[in-house]
Short mmCIF file of C-alpha atoms in Angstrom, two decimals:
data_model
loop_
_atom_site.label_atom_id
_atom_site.label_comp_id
_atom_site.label_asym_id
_atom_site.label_seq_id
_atom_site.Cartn_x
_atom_site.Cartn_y
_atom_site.Cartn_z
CA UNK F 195 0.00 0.00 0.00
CA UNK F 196 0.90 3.32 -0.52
CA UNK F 197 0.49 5.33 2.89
CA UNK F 198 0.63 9.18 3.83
CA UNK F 199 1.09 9.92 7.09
CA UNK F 200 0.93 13.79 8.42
CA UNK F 201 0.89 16.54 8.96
CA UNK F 202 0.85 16.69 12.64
CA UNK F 203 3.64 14.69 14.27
CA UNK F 204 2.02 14.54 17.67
CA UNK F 205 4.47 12.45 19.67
CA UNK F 206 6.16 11.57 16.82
CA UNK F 207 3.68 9.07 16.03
CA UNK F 208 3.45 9.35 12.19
CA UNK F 209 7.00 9.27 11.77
CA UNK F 210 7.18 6.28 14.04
CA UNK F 211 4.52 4.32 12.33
CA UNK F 212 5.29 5.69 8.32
CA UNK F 213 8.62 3.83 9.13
CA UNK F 214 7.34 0.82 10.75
CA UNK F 215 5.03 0.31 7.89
CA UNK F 216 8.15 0.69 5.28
CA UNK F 217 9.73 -1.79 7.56
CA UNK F 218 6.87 -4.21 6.87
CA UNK F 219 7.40 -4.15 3.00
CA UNK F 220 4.72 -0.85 2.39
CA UNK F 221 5.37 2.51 0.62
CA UNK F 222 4.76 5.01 3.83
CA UNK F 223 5.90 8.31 3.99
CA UNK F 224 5.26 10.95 6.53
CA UNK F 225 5.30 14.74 5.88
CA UNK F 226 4.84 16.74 8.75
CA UNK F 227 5.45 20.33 10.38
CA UNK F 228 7.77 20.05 13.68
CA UNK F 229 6.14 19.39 16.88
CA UNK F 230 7.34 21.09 20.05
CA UNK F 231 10.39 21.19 21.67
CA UNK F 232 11.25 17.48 21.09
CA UNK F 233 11.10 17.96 17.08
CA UNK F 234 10.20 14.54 16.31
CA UNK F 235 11.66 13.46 12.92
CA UNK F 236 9.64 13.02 9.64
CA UNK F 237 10.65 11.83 6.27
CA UNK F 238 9.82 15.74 5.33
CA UNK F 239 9.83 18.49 7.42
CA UNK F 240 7.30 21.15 6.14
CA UNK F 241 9.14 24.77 6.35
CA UNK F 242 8.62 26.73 9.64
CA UNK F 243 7.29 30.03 7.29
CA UNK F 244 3.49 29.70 7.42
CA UNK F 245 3.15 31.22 3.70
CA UNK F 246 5.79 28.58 2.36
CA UNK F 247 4.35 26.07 4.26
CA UNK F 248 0.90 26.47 2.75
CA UNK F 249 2.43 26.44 -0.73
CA UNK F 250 4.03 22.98 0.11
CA UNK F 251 0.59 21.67 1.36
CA UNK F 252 -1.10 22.88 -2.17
CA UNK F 253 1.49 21.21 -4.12
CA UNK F 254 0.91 18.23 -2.03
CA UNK F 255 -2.72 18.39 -2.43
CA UNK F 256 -2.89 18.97 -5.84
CA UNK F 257 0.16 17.00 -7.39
CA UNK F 258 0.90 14.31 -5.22
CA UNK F 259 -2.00 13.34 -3.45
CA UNK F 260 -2.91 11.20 -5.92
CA UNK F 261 -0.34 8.23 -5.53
CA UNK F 262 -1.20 7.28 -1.77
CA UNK F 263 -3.76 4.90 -1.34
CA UNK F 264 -4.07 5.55 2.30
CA UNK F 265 -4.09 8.82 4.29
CA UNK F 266 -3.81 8.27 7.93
CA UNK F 267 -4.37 12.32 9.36
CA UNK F 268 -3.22 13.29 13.07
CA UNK F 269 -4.92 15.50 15.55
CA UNK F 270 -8.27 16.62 13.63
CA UNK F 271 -6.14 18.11 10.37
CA UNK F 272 -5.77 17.15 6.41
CA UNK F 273 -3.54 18.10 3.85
CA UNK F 274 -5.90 21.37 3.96
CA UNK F 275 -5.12 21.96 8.14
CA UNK F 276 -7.84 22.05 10.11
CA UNK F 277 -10.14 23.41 7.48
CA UNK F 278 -10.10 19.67 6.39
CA UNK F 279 -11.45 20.65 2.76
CA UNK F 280 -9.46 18.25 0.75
CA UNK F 281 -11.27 15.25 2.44
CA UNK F 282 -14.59 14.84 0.42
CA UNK F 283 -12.03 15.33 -2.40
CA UNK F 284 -9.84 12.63 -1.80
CA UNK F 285 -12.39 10.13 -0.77
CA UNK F 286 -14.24 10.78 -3.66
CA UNK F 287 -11.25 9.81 -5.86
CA UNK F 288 -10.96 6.24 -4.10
CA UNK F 289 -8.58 6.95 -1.34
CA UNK F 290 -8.81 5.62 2.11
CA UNK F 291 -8.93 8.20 5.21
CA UNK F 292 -7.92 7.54 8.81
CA UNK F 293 -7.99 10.42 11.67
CA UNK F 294 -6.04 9.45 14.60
CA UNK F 295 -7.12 11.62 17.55
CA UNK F 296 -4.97 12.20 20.48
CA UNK F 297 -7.05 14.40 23.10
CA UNK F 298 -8.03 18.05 22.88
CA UNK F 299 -8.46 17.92 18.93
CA UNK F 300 -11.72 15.80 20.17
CA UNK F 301 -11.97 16.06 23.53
CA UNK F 302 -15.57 18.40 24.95
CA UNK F 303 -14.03 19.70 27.72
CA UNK F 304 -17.76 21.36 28.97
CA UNK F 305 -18.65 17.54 29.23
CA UNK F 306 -15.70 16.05 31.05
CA UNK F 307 -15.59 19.23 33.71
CA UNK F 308 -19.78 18.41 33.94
CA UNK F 309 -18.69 14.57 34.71
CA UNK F 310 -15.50 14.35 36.04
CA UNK F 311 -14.54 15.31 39.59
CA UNK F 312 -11.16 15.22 38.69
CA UNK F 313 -9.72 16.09 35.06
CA UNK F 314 -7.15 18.44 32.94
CA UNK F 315 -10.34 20.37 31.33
CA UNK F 316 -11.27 21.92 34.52
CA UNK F 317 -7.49 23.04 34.82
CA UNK F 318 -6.84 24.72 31.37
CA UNK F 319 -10.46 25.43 29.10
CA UNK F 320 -10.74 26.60 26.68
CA UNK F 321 -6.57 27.22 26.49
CA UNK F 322 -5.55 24.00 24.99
CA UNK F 323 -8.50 22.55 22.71
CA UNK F 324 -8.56 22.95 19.25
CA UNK F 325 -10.98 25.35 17.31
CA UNK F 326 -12.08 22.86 14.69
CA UNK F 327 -12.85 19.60 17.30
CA UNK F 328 -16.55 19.51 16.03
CA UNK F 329 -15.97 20.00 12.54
CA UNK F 330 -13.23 17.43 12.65
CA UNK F 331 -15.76 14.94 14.23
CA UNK F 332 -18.47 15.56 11.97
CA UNK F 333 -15.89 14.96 9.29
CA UNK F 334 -14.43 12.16 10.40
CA UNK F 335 -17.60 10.25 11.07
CA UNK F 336 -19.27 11.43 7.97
CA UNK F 337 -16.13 11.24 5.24
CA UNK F 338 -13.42 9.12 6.99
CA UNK F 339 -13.12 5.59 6.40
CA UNK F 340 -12.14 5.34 9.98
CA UNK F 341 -10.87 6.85 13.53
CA UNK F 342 -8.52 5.87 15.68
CA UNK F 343 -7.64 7.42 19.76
CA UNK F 344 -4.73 6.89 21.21
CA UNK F 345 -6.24 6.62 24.63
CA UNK F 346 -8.79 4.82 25.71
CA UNK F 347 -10.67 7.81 28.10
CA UNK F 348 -11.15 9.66 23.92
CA UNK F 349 -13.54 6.68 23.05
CA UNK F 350 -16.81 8.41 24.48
CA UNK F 351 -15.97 11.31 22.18
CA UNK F 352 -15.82 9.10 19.16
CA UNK F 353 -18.25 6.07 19.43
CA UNK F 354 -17.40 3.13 17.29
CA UNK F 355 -13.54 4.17 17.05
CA UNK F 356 -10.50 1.88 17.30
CA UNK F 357 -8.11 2.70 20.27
CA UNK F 358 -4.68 2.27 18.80
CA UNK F 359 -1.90 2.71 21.25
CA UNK F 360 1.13 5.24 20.66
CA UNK F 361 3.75 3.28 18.64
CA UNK F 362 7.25 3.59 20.24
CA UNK F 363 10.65 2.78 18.60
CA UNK F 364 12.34 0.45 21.22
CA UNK F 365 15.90 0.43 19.26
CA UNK F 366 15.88 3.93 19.68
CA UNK F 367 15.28 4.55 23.26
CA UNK F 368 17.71 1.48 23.94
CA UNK F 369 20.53 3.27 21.72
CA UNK F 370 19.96 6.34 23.96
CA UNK F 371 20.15 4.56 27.21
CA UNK F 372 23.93 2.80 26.08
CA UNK F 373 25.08 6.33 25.34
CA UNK F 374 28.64 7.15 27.37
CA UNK F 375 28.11 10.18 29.32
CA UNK F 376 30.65 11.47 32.05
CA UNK F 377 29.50 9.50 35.18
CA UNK F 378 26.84 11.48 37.86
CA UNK F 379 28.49 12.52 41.27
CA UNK F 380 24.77 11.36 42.50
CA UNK F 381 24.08 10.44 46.43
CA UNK F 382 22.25 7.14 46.20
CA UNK F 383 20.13 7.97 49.17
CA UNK F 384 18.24 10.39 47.09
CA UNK F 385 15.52 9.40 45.44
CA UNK F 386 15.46 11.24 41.32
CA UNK F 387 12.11 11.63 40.61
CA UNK F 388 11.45 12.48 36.40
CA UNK F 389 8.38 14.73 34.88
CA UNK F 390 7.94 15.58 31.40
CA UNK F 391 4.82 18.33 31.64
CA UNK F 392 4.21 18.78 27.73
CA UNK F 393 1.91 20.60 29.05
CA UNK F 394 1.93 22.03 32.86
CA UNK F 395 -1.50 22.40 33.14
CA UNK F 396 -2.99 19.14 31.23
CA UNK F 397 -0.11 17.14 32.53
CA UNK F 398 -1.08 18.73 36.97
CA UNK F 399 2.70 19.29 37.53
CA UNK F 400 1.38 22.33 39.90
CA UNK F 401 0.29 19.46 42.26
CA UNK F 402 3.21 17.53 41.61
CA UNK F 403 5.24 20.28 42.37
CA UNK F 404 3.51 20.66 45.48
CA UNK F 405 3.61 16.87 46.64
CA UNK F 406 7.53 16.89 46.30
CA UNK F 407 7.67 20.28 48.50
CA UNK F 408 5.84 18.89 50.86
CA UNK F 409 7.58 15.64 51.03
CA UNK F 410 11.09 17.26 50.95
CA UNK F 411 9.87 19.37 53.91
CA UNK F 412 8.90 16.07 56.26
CA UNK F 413 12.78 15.46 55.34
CA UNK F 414 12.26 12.75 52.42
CA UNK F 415 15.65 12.66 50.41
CA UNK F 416 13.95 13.07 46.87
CA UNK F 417 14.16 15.93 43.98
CA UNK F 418 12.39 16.31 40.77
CA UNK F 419 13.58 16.94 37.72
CA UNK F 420 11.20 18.65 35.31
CA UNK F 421 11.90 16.98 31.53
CA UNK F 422 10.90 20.25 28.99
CA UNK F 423 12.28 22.64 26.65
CA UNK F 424 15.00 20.52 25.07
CA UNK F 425 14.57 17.80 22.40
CA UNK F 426 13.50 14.16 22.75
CA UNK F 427 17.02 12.66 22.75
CA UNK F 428 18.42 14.96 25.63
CA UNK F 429 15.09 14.47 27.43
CA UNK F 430 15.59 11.24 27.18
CA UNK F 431 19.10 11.11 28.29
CA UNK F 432 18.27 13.14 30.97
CA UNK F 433 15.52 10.56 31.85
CA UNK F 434 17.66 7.14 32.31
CA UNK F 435 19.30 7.82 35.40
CA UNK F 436 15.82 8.49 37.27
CA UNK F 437 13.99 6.49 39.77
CA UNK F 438 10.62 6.86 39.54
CA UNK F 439 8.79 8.75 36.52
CA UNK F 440 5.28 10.44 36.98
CA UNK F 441 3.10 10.82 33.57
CA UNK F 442 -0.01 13.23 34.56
CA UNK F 443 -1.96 13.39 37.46
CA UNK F 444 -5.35 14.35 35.63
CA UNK F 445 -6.43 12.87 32.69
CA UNK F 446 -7.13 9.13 33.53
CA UNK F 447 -5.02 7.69 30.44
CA UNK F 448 -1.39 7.36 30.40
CA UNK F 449 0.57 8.94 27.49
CA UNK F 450 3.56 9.00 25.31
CA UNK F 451 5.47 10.18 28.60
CA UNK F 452 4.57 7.33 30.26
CA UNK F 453 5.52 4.62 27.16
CA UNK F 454 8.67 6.18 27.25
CA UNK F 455 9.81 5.37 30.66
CA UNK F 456 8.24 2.20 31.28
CA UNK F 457 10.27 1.55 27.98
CA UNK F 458 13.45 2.52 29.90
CA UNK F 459 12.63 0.69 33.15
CA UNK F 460 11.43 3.23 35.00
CA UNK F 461 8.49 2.90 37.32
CA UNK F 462 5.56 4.96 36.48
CA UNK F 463 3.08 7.05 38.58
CA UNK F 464 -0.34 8.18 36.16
CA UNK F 465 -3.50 8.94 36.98
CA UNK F 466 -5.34 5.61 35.54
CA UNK F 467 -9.77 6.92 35.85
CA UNK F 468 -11.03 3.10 37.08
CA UNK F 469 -13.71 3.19 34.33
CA UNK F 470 -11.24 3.05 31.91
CA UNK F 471 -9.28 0.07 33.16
CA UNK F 472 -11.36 -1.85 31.57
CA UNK F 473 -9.86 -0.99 28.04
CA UNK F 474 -6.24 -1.77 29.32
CA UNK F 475 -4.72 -5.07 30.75
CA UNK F 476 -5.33 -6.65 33.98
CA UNK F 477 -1.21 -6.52 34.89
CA UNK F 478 -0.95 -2.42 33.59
CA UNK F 479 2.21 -1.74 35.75
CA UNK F 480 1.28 1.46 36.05
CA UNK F 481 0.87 2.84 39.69
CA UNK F 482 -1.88 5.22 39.68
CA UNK F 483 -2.10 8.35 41.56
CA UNK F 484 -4.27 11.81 41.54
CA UNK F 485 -3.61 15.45 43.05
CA UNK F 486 -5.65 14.00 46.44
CA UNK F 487 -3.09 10.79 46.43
CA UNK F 488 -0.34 11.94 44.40
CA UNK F 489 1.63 13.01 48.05
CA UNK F 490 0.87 9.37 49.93
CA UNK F 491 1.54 7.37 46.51
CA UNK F 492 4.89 9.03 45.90
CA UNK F 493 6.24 8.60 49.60
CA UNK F 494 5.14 5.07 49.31
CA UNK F 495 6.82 4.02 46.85
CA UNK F 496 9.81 6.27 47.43
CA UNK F 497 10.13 4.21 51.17
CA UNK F 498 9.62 0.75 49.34
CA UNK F 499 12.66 0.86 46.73
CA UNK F 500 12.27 -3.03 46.34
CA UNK F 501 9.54 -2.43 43.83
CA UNK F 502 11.17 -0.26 41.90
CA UNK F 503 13.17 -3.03 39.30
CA UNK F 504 10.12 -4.94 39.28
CA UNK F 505 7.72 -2.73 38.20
CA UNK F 506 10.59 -1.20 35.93
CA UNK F 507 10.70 -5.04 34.31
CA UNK F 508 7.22 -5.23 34.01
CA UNK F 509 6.57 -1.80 32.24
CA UNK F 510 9.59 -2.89 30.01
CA UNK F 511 7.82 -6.19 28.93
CA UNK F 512 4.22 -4.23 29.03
CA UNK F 513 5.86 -1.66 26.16
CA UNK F 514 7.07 -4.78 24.13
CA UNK F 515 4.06 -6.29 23.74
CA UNK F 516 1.68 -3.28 23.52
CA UNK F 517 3.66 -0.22 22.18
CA UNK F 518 6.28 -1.63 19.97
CA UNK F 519 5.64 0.67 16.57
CA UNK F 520 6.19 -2.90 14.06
CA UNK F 521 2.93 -4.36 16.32
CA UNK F 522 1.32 -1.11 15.85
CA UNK F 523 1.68 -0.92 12.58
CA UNK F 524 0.60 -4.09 12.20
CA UNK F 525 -2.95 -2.95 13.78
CA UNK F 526 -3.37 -0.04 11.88
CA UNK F 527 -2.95 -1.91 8.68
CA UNK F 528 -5.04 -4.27 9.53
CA UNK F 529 -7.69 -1.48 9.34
CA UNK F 530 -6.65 0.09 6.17
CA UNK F 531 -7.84 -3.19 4.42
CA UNK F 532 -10.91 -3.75 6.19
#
C-alpha cells in the first residue's frame, strides 16, 4: 500500500509508524510540520514560514496526493489543516482516510468538567483545545473511512472508534540509554524523581510540584527533575538515570510520557480513571495516583525501593508487547484493508 502519514507529528507518532510500515514491505511516507520542543523526525519536514508552508501543502494536495492509497491524518487536520477541505475530495477519488485523535483535537471539555470530579479540562479550558474539534468529528464520522484514539478515556468522544496505542521505537530509546556520558556525582540515598509536563497544566505538575515540597519538607531525600524545553534525545538522556517517573496526574489515560519510561525501566506514577481500566490489561504496571493521592503514593513508593526493578521489568515487557511501533503498525494496517 501506498500510505501518507501527516501533517501533525504529535508524539512523533506518524513518523514512528510511516517507518514501521516501510519496515513491513509498504510505501509510507510521513510529511509533517515540527512538533514542540522534542522535534520529532519526519521523512519531510514542512518549512517553519506559514506562507511557504501552505504552498508545500497545495502542491501536495494537488500534485501528489494522488499516488497514496491511504491517508492516515493526526490531531483533527488534512492536507488542507484544520479546514479539512481536501477530504470529500480525496475520498471521492478512491482513497482511504484515517484520523487518529490524540485528546483536545476531540476532547468536549464542557462535558468532562460536567462529569469528572477530577480532570485536565477543569485546569486549562478553553486554552488547549482545538478550534475545529466539532468539525473534525463531523468529518471524520461522515467522510473518513475510519478513527482511531490513542487513549482509551477519547472513546466516548468518538463512538465506534479503534483505540490504537502510541507506537514507540524500542531500538531507539535502547541506543539512547547505552550512550557514554561522564558519570553522575549522585548520592544514592536520594531518590530522582522524572516529569515531562508537555503541558503544565494538562499534565497537573502544579500538584506535583507541590507533593515533592511537601515531602522534601517532612525530610524525604527526593528531587524532581522537570523533563521540557529541550529535544527528545536529551530528554531522554536526561531521563535514564531516574527512579521513579510520573506521567499526569489528571487525565485518567497514560501517554507517550509514560511509554517512554516504562520503555526505559522506570516505574511509572499516572492517573489511571477506574472506568477506563477496563480498556487496558489486567497486569498495567502502572501505579496510579491523583492530586488527592499523588503526596501518599509518591512517599510510598519512594520508602519501598524493592519495587522499583520490578515494576521497571514489568513496564519494560508491558511496552514490548503493547507499544512496539512494528505491532502497531501491524494494527493499523489491519484497518486500512478492512
Amino acid at each position: 500500500m501506498r500510505i501518507f502519514h501527516g501533517l501533525q507529528n504529535i508524539g512523533g507518532m506518524a513518523g514512528v509508524l510511516a517507518a514501521a510500515q516501510r519496515s513491513l514491505g509498504h510505501n509510507a511516507v510521513s510529511w509533517c510540520r515540527t512538533t514542540g520542543f522534542f522535534a520529532y523526525p519526519a521523512d519531510r519536514l514542512l518549512s517553519a514560514n506559514p506562507m511557504i508552508r501552505a504552498g508545500e501543502m497545495l502542491r501536495l494536495f494537488l500534485l501528489e496526493s494522488a499516488r497514496f492509497d491511504v491517508f492516515h491524518f493526526y490531531f483533527g487536520e488534512s492536507l488542507t489543516g484544520p479546514h479539512l477541505l481536501d477530504v470529500k475530495s480525496l475520498v471521492g477519488r478512491g482513497a482511504k482516510v484515517f484520523f487518529y485523535f490524540c485528546g483536545c483535537d476531540i476532547r468536549d471539555a464542557k462535558h468532562v468538567v460536567a462529569t469528572q470530579s477530577i480532570s485536565a479540562c477543569a485546569e486549562c479550558w478553553p486554552v488547549a483545545c482545538s478550534a475545529n474539534r466539532a468539525w473534525a468529528r463531523k468529518v471524520a464520522l461522515e467522510l473518513g473511512t475510519g478513527t482511531f484514539v490513542s487513549t482509551p478515556d477519547l472513546l466516548e468522544f468518538l463512538p465506534g472508534s479503534v483505540f490504537l496505542p502510541q507506537p514507540i521505537v524500542l531500538s531507539s530509546l535502547d541506543s539512547i540509554s547505552a550512550l557514554e556520558t561522564a558519570p553522575e556525582d549522585r548520592d544514592p540515598n536520594i531518590c530522582r524523581i522524572v516529569h515531562g509536563p508537555s503541558s503544565r497544566m494538562l499534565k497537573g505538575t502544579k500538584y506535583l510540584l507541590e507533593a515533592v515540597e511537601k515531602l522534601q519538607a517532612k525530610g524525604w531525600p527526593i528531587e524532581l527533575k522537570l523533563v521540557e524545553g529541550m529535544k527528545y534525545s536529551d530528554a531522554m538522556l536526561a531521563c535514564r538515570n531516574a527512579d521513579i517517573a510520573v506521567d499526569q496526574l489528571l487525565i485518567g489515560s497514560y501517554g507517550q510520557f509514560a511509554v517512554e519510561m516504562m520503555a526505559l525501566g522506570k516505574p511509572v506514577i499516572c492517573r489511571i480513571r477506574d472506568d477506563l481500566r477496563q480498556f487496558y490489561p489486567d497486569d498495567l504496571p502502572i501505579v496510579s495516583a491523583d492530586p488527592n493521592t499523588i503526596e501518599r503514593v509518591l512517599k510510598d513508593l519512594v520508602e519501598n525501593r524493592s519495587r522499583w526493578s520490578e515494576l521497571g521489568r514489568q513496564g519494560r515487557k508491558y511496552v514490548e508487547a503493547i507499544h512496539d511501533s512494528t505491532a502497531v503498525a501491524r494494527q493499523a494496517l489491519q484497518h486500512y484493508v478492512k
